[in-house]
Amino acid sequence: MNTADLGLPVDVPSTALFTDQYELTMLRAALKAGTAGRRSVFEVFTRRLPDGRRYGVVAGTGRVLDAVENFRFDADVLRFLREKDIVDEETLDWLAQYRFGGDIWGYPEGEVYFPGSPIMRVEGTFGECVLLETVILSILNHDSAIAAAASRMSSAAGERPLIEMGARRTHELAAVAAARSAYVGGFATTSDLAAGFRYNIPTVGTSAHAFTLLHDNERDAFRAQVDSLGRDTTLLVDTYDVAEAVRTAVEIAGPELGAVRIDSGDLLLVAHRVRQQLDELGATGTRIVVTSDLDEYAIASLAAAPVDAYGVGTQLVTGSGHPTASMVYKLVARAESGADGAPLVPVAKKSTGGKTSIGGRKWAARRLDAEGYAEAEVVGTGPVPDALADRQLLVELVKGGEVVAREPLDAVRDRHTAARANLPLSATQLSRGEPVIPTEYAHGGSGS
């Protein structure tokens, strides 16, 4: 496994320390108590969507599969744990042999989800499953938050393409994951070359204000860029005077000029003026790209503007105000004893304060209305009703420790487009509201 696929430095040999210490101390205590080998079921879900959001987007599943596959306690990691006295020798011996050998089911990446949706289910012994909690949550929480923001932005943009350009606004490794999630959510390209290299996402980019300022005048800068990149390049026209820059750009590149980029000012007003000027100069095919702290609301406000593409950075990579999906990883069932074949019994946290959970190994299905649109997310712990048998959402991702569901990122992107289109129309409204469909619970059975 090449850790570069995770967006990690190539010298990171393992994902095993992408965890919290209490995962290992729980393991240590469970080994001592003789309960670490009990069959267990953990589920990932969120109790609520971010305030005002209508749906969530599952993203990061492919990265989770890579992380699980690469979750190994090598000699350097074991030495660190020993030197810091984090676990005892018995636990170190157990960790040295660690390979996840259980099963993982989950919503396919790109699918939408709602409060209570069992987005991922991890089954195996308590010891092997509990260790994966932090790394799974860190990936799914980040990537799903970015994908949800991207989905809202792409919905607001309609057919106009979106460029992900937030690498400079976040951690360098998070930037790669964010570009991947943005692509899942509907963005067309990224400016981040690491994301292009690792995930084959189309990359774009031409010049910044620094390139214009480097030259003695704007004309020299434009000529240098056109001579190097061709007439189809994108020229940045708001370093000085926009109208003068557009005039100079067309003089140098001709009507074949690919695009101009506007990065400041009243984008609605400036875009209209630039479009009129380009048309008057004969550059009717020259596109207009706008950037400058855009979010889904700003994009929607530009729907009537003569804009051909949007570049989004800060608001995208920070989840447009919601940088996490608030997912949790909870034990929902465990064997009633350590005996082979012991039946599963549901378990759940019962404390007050809004952090209760529902026990039992769950299935999920999406019920459709008469017109074929989603009308409810149905989650259950007993037999699946016949009417929902062909609408089940969880798919097998890992079987007996082996990944069985890798897929191209374009397939994930297409799945999200289809899943969003299957929701009621109000899902794409940017106004605040409740989840676009309710979550219904169908209880019954033993959870085994």
Tab-separated table of C-alpha atoms in Angstrom:
chain	number	residue	atom	x	y	z
A	1	MET	CA	0.000	0.000	0.000
A	2	ASN	CA	1.444	3.369	-1.011
A	3	THR	CA	0.630	5.866	1.723
A	4	ALA	CA	0.657	8.630	-0.882
A	5	ASP	CA	-2.807	7.355	-1.854
A	6	LEU	CA	-4.025	8.594	1.525
A	7	GLY	CA	-2.599	12.031	1.028
A	8	LEU	CA	0.219	11.189	3.448
A	9	PRO	CA	3.939	11.885	3.188
A	10	VAL	CA	5.574	8.910	1.504
A	11	ASP	CA	7.745	8.266	4.578
A	12	VAL	CA	4.733	7.551	6.842
A	13	PRO	CA	4.734	3.731	7.073
A	14	SER	CA	1.449	3.184	8.868
A	15	THR	CA	-1.879	4.722	9.840
A	16	ALA	CA	-1.869	2.964	13.233
A	17	LEU	CA	-1.035	6.093	15.234
A	18	PHE	CA	-3.795	8.136	13.628
A	19	THR	CA	-5.735	7.317	16.768
A	20	ASP	CA	-6.441	8.439	20.293
A	21	GLN	CA	-4.564	6.904	23.206
A	22	TYR	CA	-7.699	5.613	24.867
A	23	GLU	CA	-8.279	3.195	22.002
A	24	LEU	CA	-5.097	1.406	23.062
A	25	THR	CA	-5.766	1.619	26.791
A	26	MET	CA	-9.250	0.167	26.232
A	27	LEU	CA	-7.650	-2.659	24.290
A	28	ARG	CA	-5.129	-3.227	27.078
A	29	ALA	CA	-7.867	-3.473	29.702
A	30	ALA	CA	-10.063	-5.685	27.493
A	31	LEU	CA	-7.175	-8.089	26.886
A	32	LYS	CA	-6.604	-8.333	30.625
A	33	ALA	CA	-10.331	-8.888	31.244
A	34	GLY	CA	-10.604	-11.494	28.485
A	35	THR	CA	-13.234	-9.511	26.563
A	36	ALA	CA	-11.141	-8.177	23.657
A	37	GLY	CA	-12.110	-11.168	21.516
A	38	ARG	CA	-15.869	-10.738	21.848
A	39	ARG	CA	-17.676	-10.296	18.549
A	40	SER	CA	-18.748	-6.663	18.283
A	41	VAL	CA	-20.591	-4.328	15.936
A	42	PHE	CA	-19.735	-0.634	15.712
A	43	GLU	CA	-21.659	1.870	13.611
A	44	VAL	CA	-20.868	5.327	12.276
A	45	PHE	CA	-23.766	7.771	12.243
A	46	THR	CA	-24.645	11.361	13.040
A	47	ARG	CA	-27.418	12.388	15.389
A	48	ARG	CA	-28.179	15.538	13.420
A	49	LEU	CA	-27.170	17.373	10.287
A	50	PRO	CA	-25.384	20.729	10.539
A	51	ASP	CA	-27.854	23.471	11.321
A	52	GLY	CA	-30.018	24.253	8.316
A	53	ARG	CA	-28.649	21.544	6.027
A	54	ARG	CA	-31.104	19.331	4.143
A	55	TYR	CA	-28.875	16.280	3.486
A	56	GLY	CA	-25.379	14.957	4.065
A	57	VAL	CA	-22.926	13.423	1.595
A	58	VAL	CA	-20.886	10.299	2.300
A	59	ALA	CA	-17.279	10.962	1.303
A	60	GLY	CA	-13.926	9.514	2.268
A	61	THR	CA	-14.934	5.858	2.055
A	62	GLY	CA	-12.145	5.038	-0.370
A	63	ARG	CA	-9.633	6.694	1.932
A	64	VAL	CA	-11.024	4.735	4.891
A	65	LEU	CA	-10.441	1.480	3.032
A	66	ASP	CA	-6.835	2.474	2.376
A	67	ALA	CA	-6.369	3.472	6.015
A	68	VAL	CA	-7.752	0.185	7.325
A	69	GLU	CA	-5.582	-1.780	4.951
A	70	ASN	CA	-2.518	0.141	6.099
A	71	PHE	CA	-3.309	-0.011	9.832
A	72	ARG	CA	-0.184	-1.864	10.979
A	73	PHE	CA	1.935	-1.605	14.109
A	74	ASP	CA	5.465	-1.791	12.733
A	75	ALA	CA	8.681	-1.842	14.734
A	76	ASP	CA	8.985	1.942	15.001
A	77	VAL	CA	5.402	2.343	16.174
A	78	LEU	CA	5.755	-0.455	18.737
A	79	ARG	CA	9.006	1.063	19.995
A	80	PHE	CA	7.263	4.403	20.512
A	81	LEU	CA	4.423	2.768	22.459
A	82	ARG	CA	6.896	0.882	24.630
A	83	GLU	CA	9.103	3.887	25.336
A	84	LYS	CA	6.124	6.040	26.312
A	85	ASP	CA	4.721	3.226	28.478
A	86	ILE	CA	1.330	3.546	26.801
A	87	VAL	CA	0.575	-0.194	26.823
A	88	ASP	CA	2.072	-3.286	28.419
A	89	GLU	CA	4.054	-6.066	26.765
A	90	GLU	CA	1.018	-8.319	26.352
A	91	THR	CA	-0.727	-5.595	24.385
A	92	LEU	CA	2.396	-4.854	22.353
A	93	ASP	CA	2.592	-8.528	21.352
A	94	TRP	CA	-1.074	-8.414	20.302
A	95	LEU	CA	-0.565	-5.216	18.308
A	96	ALA	CA	2.487	-6.623	16.517
A	97	GLN	CA	0.202	-9.203	14.906
A	98	TYR	CA	-2.683	-6.815	14.231
A	99	ARG	CA	-4.477	-7.114	10.924
A	100	PHE	CA	-8.120	-6.172	10.673
A	101	GLY	CA	-9.888	-9.423	9.847
A	102	GLY	CA	-13.488	-8.397	10.168
A	103	ASP	CA	-16.183	-7.056	7.863
A	104	ILE	CA	-17.140	-3.503	6.974
A	105	TRP	CA	-20.413	-2.457	5.385
A	106	GLY	CA	-21.378	1.068	4.507
A	107	TYR	CA	-23.302	3.496	2.364
A	108	PRO	CA	-21.494	3.625	-0.980
A	109	GLU	CA	-19.351	6.716	-1.314
A	110	GLY	CA	-21.209	9.630	-2.895
A	111	GLU	CA	-24.567	8.546	-1.463
A	112	VAL	CA	-26.560	10.999	0.640
A	113	TYR	CA	-27.411	10.377	4.291
A	114	PHE	CA	-29.614	11.718	7.097
A	115	PRO	CA	-29.693	11.758	10.909
A	116	GLY	CA	-29.411	8.216	12.215
A	117	SER	CA	-28.257	6.709	8.918
A	118	PRO	CA	-25.815	3.838	9.688
A	119	ILE	CA	-23.233	5.259	7.316
A	120	MET	CA	-20.668	2.570	8.117
A	121	ARG	CA	-20.836	-0.681	10.098
A	122	VAL	CA	-17.644	-2.333	11.370
A	123	GLU	CA	-17.851	-5.938	12.604
A	124	GLY	CA	-15.222	-8.154	14.192
A	125	THR	CA	-13.704	-8.624	17.616
A	126	PHE	CA	-13.872	-5.708	20.029
A	127	GLY	CA	-10.100	-5.369	19.943
A	128	GLU	CA	-9.730	-5.124	16.192
A	129	CYS	CA	-12.736	-2.823	15.731
A	130	VAL	CA	-12.187	-0.352	18.570
A	131	LEU	CA	-8.736	0.583	17.268
A	132	LEU	CA	-10.222	1.923	14.020
A	133	GLU	CA	-12.571	4.456	15.612
A	134	THR	CA	-10.452	7.597	15.374
A	135	VAL	CA	-8.983	7.095	11.922
A	136	ILE	CA	-12.389	6.242	10.428
A	137	LEU	CA	-14.065	9.245	12.044
A	138	SER	CA	-11.284	11.673	11.175
A	139	ILE	CA	-11.574	10.758	7.492
A	140	LEU	CA	-15.357	10.555	7.217
A	141	ASN	CA	-16.031	13.683	9.286
A	142	HIS	CA	-13.664	15.832	7.255
A	143	ASP	CA	-14.391	14.477	3.806
A	144	SER	CA	-18.169	14.341	4.239
A	145	ALA	CA	-18.250	17.941	5.472
A	146	ILE	CA	-16.317	19.147	2.428
A	147	ALA	CA	-18.393	17.050	0.021
A	148	ALA	CA	-21.637	18.420	1.485
A	149	ALA	CA	-20.429	22.000	0.994
A	150	ALA	CA	-19.278	21.131	-2.529
A	151	SER	CA	-22.641	19.569	-3.330
A	152	ARG	CA	-24.495	22.708	-2.259
A	153	MET	CA	-22.135	24.845	-4.313
A	154	SER	CA	-22.434	22.681	-7.408
A	155	SER	CA	-26.209	22.720	-7.096
A	156	ALA	CA	-26.130	26.521	-6.895
A	157	ALA	CA	-23.777	26.699	-9.888
A	158	GLY	CA	-26.022	24.629	-12.140
A	159	GLU	CA	-24.205	23.702	-15.342
A	160	ARG	CA	-21.350	26.138	-14.736
A	161	PRO	CA	-18.126	24.369	-13.694
A	162	LEU	CA	-16.483	24.851	-10.316
A	163	ILE	CA	-12.755	24.993	-9.633
A	164	GLU	CA	-11.439	23.857	-6.247
A	165	MET	CA	-8.649	26.220	-5.201
A	166	GLY	CA	-8.454	26.048	-1.402
A	167	ALA	CA	-5.058	24.393	-0.881
A	168	ARG	CA	-3.515	27.524	0.596
A	169	ARG	CA	-6.350	27.857	3.115
A	170	THR	CA	-5.897	24.577	4.968
A	171	HIS	CA	-3.325	21.993	6.067
A	172	GLU	CA	-1.336	20.639	3.136
A	173	LEU	CA	-2.598	17.070	3.623
A	174	ALA	CA	-6.169	18.180	4.282
A	175	ALA	CA	-5.993	20.104	1.012
A	176	VAL	CA	-5.536	16.884	-0.944
A	177	ALA	CA	-8.458	15.205	0.807
A	178	ALA	CA	-10.570	18.338	0.338
A	179	ALA	CA	-9.911	18.389	-3.398
A	180	ARG	CA	-10.969	14.739	-3.609
A	181	SER	CA	-14.165	15.417	-1.638
A	182	ALA	CA	-14.950	18.493	-3.717
A	183	TYR	CA	-14.714	16.387	-6.855
A	184	VAL	CA	-17.152	13.883	-5.332
A	185	GLY	CA	-19.520	16.773	-4.545
A	186	GLY	CA	-19.533	18.082	-8.102
A	187	PHE	CA	-16.462	20.259	-8.635
A	188	ALA	CA	-14.859	19.826	-12.051
A	189	THR	CA	-11.194	20.617	-11.418
A	190	THR	CA	-8.635	21.442	-8.735
A	191	SER	CA	-5.627	23.715	-8.538
A	192	ASP	CA	-3.852	21.249	-6.209
A	193	LEU	CA	-1.288	19.175	-8.091
A	194	ALA	CA	-0.964	16.583	-5.316
A	195	ALA	CA	-4.683	15.849	-5.671
A	196	GLY	CA	-4.290	15.597	-9.424
A	197	PHE	CA	-1.370	13.212	-9.013
A	198	ARG	CA	-2.940	10.987	-6.356
A	199	TYR	CA	-6.537	10.902	-7.540
A	200	ASN	CA	-6.343	11.795	-11.238
A	201	ILE	CA	-8.541	14.872	-10.742
A	202	PRO	CA	-8.191	17.357	-13.644
A	203	THR	CA	-5.963	20.289	-12.652
A	204	VAL	CA	-6.021	23.916	-13.784
A	205	GLY	CA	-4.137	27.137	-13.091
A	206	THR	CA	-2.459	30.041	-14.891
A	207	SER	CA	-1.247	33.091	-12.968
A	208	ALA	CA	-1.717	35.286	-9.894
A	209	HIS	CA	-1.386	39.009	-9.294
A	210	ALA	CA	2.294	38.496	-8.480
A	211	PHE	CA	2.984	37.610	-12.109
A	212	THR	CA	1.460	40.874	-13.307
A	213	LEU	CA	3.311	42.880	-10.650
A	214	LEU	CA	6.595	41.233	-11.642
A	215	HIS	CA	6.535	42.937	-15.027
A	216	ASP	CA	7.010	46.613	-15.827
A	217	ASN	CA	3.420	46.870	-17.021
A	218	GLU	CA	0.332	44.762	-17.515
A	219	ARG	CA	0.851	44.507	-21.268
A	220	ASP	CA	4.228	42.831	-20.793
A	221	ALA	CA	2.772	40.411	-18.285
A	222	PHE	CA	-0.109	39.429	-20.574
A	223	ARG	CA	2.199	39.036	-23.555
A	224	ALA	CA	4.554	36.798	-21.573
A	225	GLN	CA	1.670	34.586	-20.459
A	226	VAL	CA	0.138	34.310	-23.927
A	227	ASP	CA	3.516	33.586	-25.503
A	228	SER	CA	4.060	30.795	-22.991
A	229	LEU	CA	0.579	29.294	-22.575
A	230	GLY	CA	-1.185	30.231	-25.796
A	231	ARG	CA	-4.201	32.339	-26.662
A	232	ASP	CA	-6.576	29.996	-24.858
A	233	THR	CA	-5.108	30.940	-21.477
A	234	THR	CA	-6.941	32.784	-18.690
A	235	LEU	CA	-5.719	36.306	-17.972
A	236	LEU	CA	-6.229	37.911	-14.556
A	237	VAL	CA	-7.678	41.364	-15.235
A	238	ASP	CA	-8.210	43.061	-11.876
A	239	THR	CA	-4.669	43.939	-10.776
A	240	TYR	CA	-5.101	47.572	-11.824
A	241	ASP	CA	-7.967	48.870	-13.962
A	242	VAL	CA	-10.321	46.131	-15.169
A	243	ALA	CA	-11.572	47.844	-18.328
A	244	GLU	CA	-8.054	48.712	-19.459
A	245	ALA	CA	-6.856	45.191	-18.666
A	246	VAL	CA	-9.648	43.599	-20.738
A	247	ARG	CA	-8.835	45.876	-23.661
A	248	THR	CA	-5.135	45.001	-23.425
A	249	ALA	CA	-5.866	41.298	-23.060
A	250	VAL	CA	-7.894	41.161	-26.274
A	251	GLU	CA	-5.323	43.258	-28.135
A	252	ILE	CA	-2.611	40.764	-27.244
A	253	ALA	CA	-4.470	37.448	-27.442
A	254	GLY	CA	-7.073	38.425	-30.016
A	255	PRO	CA	-10.690	37.284	-29.958
A	256	GLU	CA	-9.393	33.753	-29.363
A	257	LEU	CA	-8.555	34.663	-25.738
A	258	GLY	CA	-9.694	31.743	-23.607
A	259	ALA	CA	-10.902	33.503	-20.476
A	260	VAL	CA	-10.480	36.391	-18.095
A	261	ARG	CA	-10.541	36.027	-14.328
A	262	ILE	CA	-12.065	38.561	-11.926
A	263	ASP	CA	-10.905	38.245	-8.313
A	264	SER	CA	-12.284	41.336	-6.567
A	265	GLY	CA	-14.980	43.985	-6.506
A	266	ASP	CA	-18.711	43.713	-7.053
A	267	LEU	CA	-18.583	40.514	-9.091
A	268	LEU	CA	-22.141	40.837	-10.414
A	269	LEU	CA	-21.594	44.349	-11.710
A	270	VAL	CA	-18.062	43.790	-12.971
A	271	ALA	CA	-19.013	40.567	-14.769
A	272	HIS	CA	-21.767	42.349	-16.712
A	273	ARG	CA	-19.422	45.163	-17.685
A	274	VAL	CA	-16.646	42.764	-18.730
A	275	ARG	CA	-19.047	40.652	-20.786
A	276	GLN	CA	-20.287	43.722	-22.624
A	277	GLN	CA	-16.753	44.910	-23.256
A	278	LEU	CA	-15.557	41.511	-24.488
A	279	ASP	CA	-18.487	41.261	-26.892
A	280	GLU	CA	-17.845	44.759	-28.211
A	281	LEU	CA	-14.212	43.831	-28.801
A	282	GLY	CA	-15.240	40.725	-30.754
A	283	ALA	CA	-14.174	38.262	-28.052
A	284	THR	CA	-17.619	36.727	-27.834
A	285	GLY	CA	-16.239	33.293	-26.998
A	286	THR	CA	-13.968	34.466	-24.184
A	287	ARG	CA	-15.161	33.042	-20.879
A	288	ILE	CA	-15.427	34.853	-17.553
A	289	VAL	CA	-14.154	33.133	-14.405
A	290	VAL	CA	-14.876	34.678	-11.003
A	291	THR	CA	-13.138	33.996	-7.702
A	292	SER	CA	-12.904	35.899	-4.363
A	293	ASP	CA	-14.245	34.203	-1.205
A	294	LEU	CA	-17.225	32.564	-2.867
A	295	ASP	CA	-19.658	30.262	-1.088
A	296	GLU	CA	-22.928	28.668	-2.194
A	297	TYR	CA	-24.889	31.837	-1.439
A	298	ALA	CA	-22.548	34.057	-3.442
A	299	ILE	CA	-22.636	31.565	-6.300
A	300	ALA	CA	-26.439	31.546	-6.257
A	301	SER	CA	-26.495	35.345	-6.279
A	302	LEU	CA	-24.467	35.272	-9.499
A	303	ALA	CA	-26.882	32.984	-11.333
A	304	ALA	CA	-28.060	35.838	-13.562
A	305	ALA	CA	-24.534	37.129	-14.184
A	306	PRO	CA	-22.646	36.324	-17.410
A	307	VAL	CA	-20.226	34.051	-15.527
A	308	ASP	CA	-18.859	30.854	-17.045
A	309	ALA	CA	-17.023	29.283	-14.083
A	310	TYR	CA	-16.394	29.790	-10.388
A	311	GLY	CA	-13.227	29.290	-8.342
A	312	VAL	CA	-13.812	28.478	-4.667
A	313	GLY	CA	-11.260	28.214	-1.871
A	314	THR	CA	-11.684	29.101	1.789
A	315	GLN	CA	-15.402	28.421	2.166
A	316	LEU	CA	-15.102	25.056	0.475
A	317	VAL	CA	-12.187	23.614	2.463
A	318	THR	CA	-13.780	24.750	5.732
A	319	GLY	CA	-17.128	23.112	4.931
A	320	SER	CA	-18.828	26.461	4.322
A	321	GLY	CA	-19.194	27.059	8.038
A	322	HIS	CA	-19.489	23.387	9.034
A	323	PRO	CA	-15.989	21.812	9.004
A	324	THR	CA	-17.149	18.507	10.492
A	325	ALA	CA	-20.099	16.221	9.897
A	326	SER	CA	-20.305	15.390	13.652
A	327	MET	CA	-20.272	11.651	13.015
A	328	VAL	CA	-19.737	9.241	15.907
A	329	TYR	CA	-18.576	5.602	16.107
A	330	LYS	CA	-20.566	3.629	18.645
A	331	LEU	CA	-20.737	0.047	19.835
A	332	VAL	CA	-24.310	-1.056	19.050
A	333	ALA	CA	-24.113	-4.825	19.574
A	334	ARG	CA	-21.760	-7.389	21.099
A	335	ALA	CA	-21.740	-11.102	21.782
A	336	GLU	CA	-23.436	-12.007	25.065
A	337	SER	CA	-20.362	-14.053	25.953
A	338	GLY	CA	-16.947	-14.940	24.640
A	339	ALA	CA	-18.091	-18.352	23.443
A	340	ASP	CA	-17.880	-19.124	19.747
A	341	GLY	CA	-21.196	-18.454	18.066
A	342	ALA	CA	-22.626	-16.555	21.031
A	343	PRO	CA	-25.566	-14.444	19.831
A	344	LEU	CA	-25.326	-10.682	19.558
A	345	VAL	CA	-27.185	-8.514	22.024
A	346	PRO	CA	-27.979	-4.830	21.347
A	347	VAL	CA	-26.178	-2.262	23.497
A	348	ALA	CA	-26.606	1.492	23.600
A	349	LYS	CA	-25.678	4.566	25.593
A	350	LYS	CA	-28.692	5.730	27.611
A	351	SER	CA	-27.452	8.965	29.164
A	352	THR	CA	-29.390	12.196	28.791
A	353	GLY	CA	-28.228	15.361	27.073
A	354	GLY	CA	-28.960	14.414	23.480
A	355	LYS	CA	-26.250	11.769	23.186
A	356	THR	CA	-28.359	8.633	23.337
A	357	SER	CA	-28.042	5.991	20.641
A	358	ILE	CA	-30.095	3.053	19.415
A	359	GLY	CA	-28.715	-0.420	19.931
A	360	GLY	CA	-28.678	-3.279	17.462
A	361	ARG	CA	-27.052	-4.169	14.155
A	362	LYS	CA	-28.890	-2.015	11.637
A	363	TRP	CA	-29.953	-2.044	8.037
A	364	ALA	CA	-31.081	1.022	6.090
A	365	ALA	CA	-33.280	1.542	3.064
A	366	ARG	CA	-34.729	4.533	1.277
A	367	ARG	CA	-38.455	4.458	0.628
A	368	LEU	CA	-39.638	6.131	-2.563
A	369	ASP	CA	-42.881	7.918	-3.313
A	370	ALA	CA	-45.187	7.208	-6.242
A	371	GLU	CA	-43.059	9.362	-8.535
A	372	GLY	CA	-39.828	7.592	-7.624
A	373	TYR	CA	-38.361	10.273	-5.350
A	374	ALA	CA	-37.065	9.576	-1.853
A	375	GLU	CA	-39.653	10.128	0.882
A	376	ALA	CA	-38.059	8.517	3.963
A	377	GLU	CA	-34.842	7.001	5.289
A	378	VAL	CA	-35.885	3.793	7.042
A	379	VAL	CA	-33.487	2.284	9.592
A	380	GLY	CA	-34.191	-1.012	11.310
A	381	THR	CA	-32.735	-3.751	13.493
A	382	GLY	CA	-34.998	-6.629	12.569
A	383	PRO	CA	-35.954	-8.292	9.280
A	384	VAL	CA	-36.041	-6.001	6.268
A	385	PRO	CA	-39.618	-5.510	5.014
A	386	ASP	CA	-40.202	-7.057	1.597
A	387	ALA	CA	-41.196	-3.668	0.180
A	388	LEU	CA	-37.732	-2.299	1.011
A	389	ALA	CA	-35.642	-5.346	0.177
A	390	ASP	CA	-34.384	-3.886	-3.099
A	391	ARG	CA	-33.865	-0.399	-1.635
A	392	GLN	CA	-31.187	-1.283	0.926
A	393	LEU	CA	-28.320	1.179	1.158
A	394	LEU	CA	-25.417	-0.614	2.842
A	395	VAL	CA	-22.960	-2.462	0.630
A	396	GLU	CA	-20.087	-4.737	1.576
A	397	LEU	CA	-16.759	-2.896	1.634
A	398	VAL	CA	-14.440	-5.294	3.490
A	399	LYS	CA	-14.926	-9.038	3.876
A	400	GLY	CA	-12.750	-11.052	6.203
A	401	GLY	CA	-10.227	-8.238	6.266
A	402	GLU	CA	-9.989	-7.935	2.483
A	403	VAL	CA	-11.171	-4.834	0.647
A	404	VAL	CA	-13.848	-5.827	-1.880
A	405	ALA	CA	-15.316	-2.517	-3.040
A	406	ARG	CA	-12.734	-0.167	-4.497
A	407	GLU	CA	-14.057	1.934	-7.336
A	408	PRO	CA	-12.998	4.830	-9.598
A	409	LEU	CA	-13.572	8.327	-8.236
A	410	ASP	CA	-15.625	9.223	-11.297
A	411	ALA	CA	-18.081	6.459	-10.373
A	412	VAL	CA	-18.418	7.986	-6.902
A	413	ARG	CA	-18.977	11.431	-8.390
A	414	ASP	CA	-21.674	10.086	-10.735
A	415	ARG	CA	-23.358	8.288	-7.836
A	416	HIS	CA	-23.647	11.504	-5.894
A	417	THR	CA	-25.190	13.313	-8.846
A	418	ALA	CA	-27.796	10.559	-9.149
A	419	ALA	CA	-28.465	10.386	-5.398
A	420	ARG	CA	-29.022	14.134	-5.136
A	421	ALA	CA	-31.333	14.073	-8.165
A	422	ASN	CA	-33.415	11.387	-6.427
A	423	LEU	CA	-34.208	13.697	-3.500
A	424	PRO	CA	-37.205	16.044	-3.364
A	425	LEU	CA	-36.547	19.322	-5.145
A	426	SER	CA	-36.395	21.251	-1.875
A	427	ALA	CA	-33.119	19.461	-1.065
A	428	THR	CA	-31.282	21.932	-3.261
A	429	GLN	CA	-32.776	25.043	-1.700
A	430	LEU	CA	-30.188	27.067	0.168
A	431	SER	CA	-32.651	28.425	2.710
A	432	ARG	CA	-32.415	26.854	6.145
A	433	GLY	CA	-34.634	23.881	6.822
A	434	GLU	CA	-34.979	20.426	8.305
A	435	PRO	CA	-33.624	17.272	6.610
A	436	VAL	CA	-35.423	16.928	3.313
A	437	ILE	CA	-36.746	13.476	4.252
A	438	PRO	CA	-37.416	12.066	7.730
A	439	THR	CA	-35.620	9.141	9.336
A	440	GLU	CA	-38.002	6.407	10.455
A	441	TYR	CA	-37.037	3.543	12.772
A	442	ALA	CA	-38.358	0.001	12.314
A	443	HIS	CA	-37.448	-1.936	15.459
A	444	GLY	CA	-37.570	-5.633	16.040
A	445	GLY	CA	-35.412	-8.744	16.166
A	446	SER	CA	-32.405	-9.441	18.357
A	447	GLY	CA	-29.807	-7.590	16.371
A	448	SER	CA	-27.938	-10.820	15.662
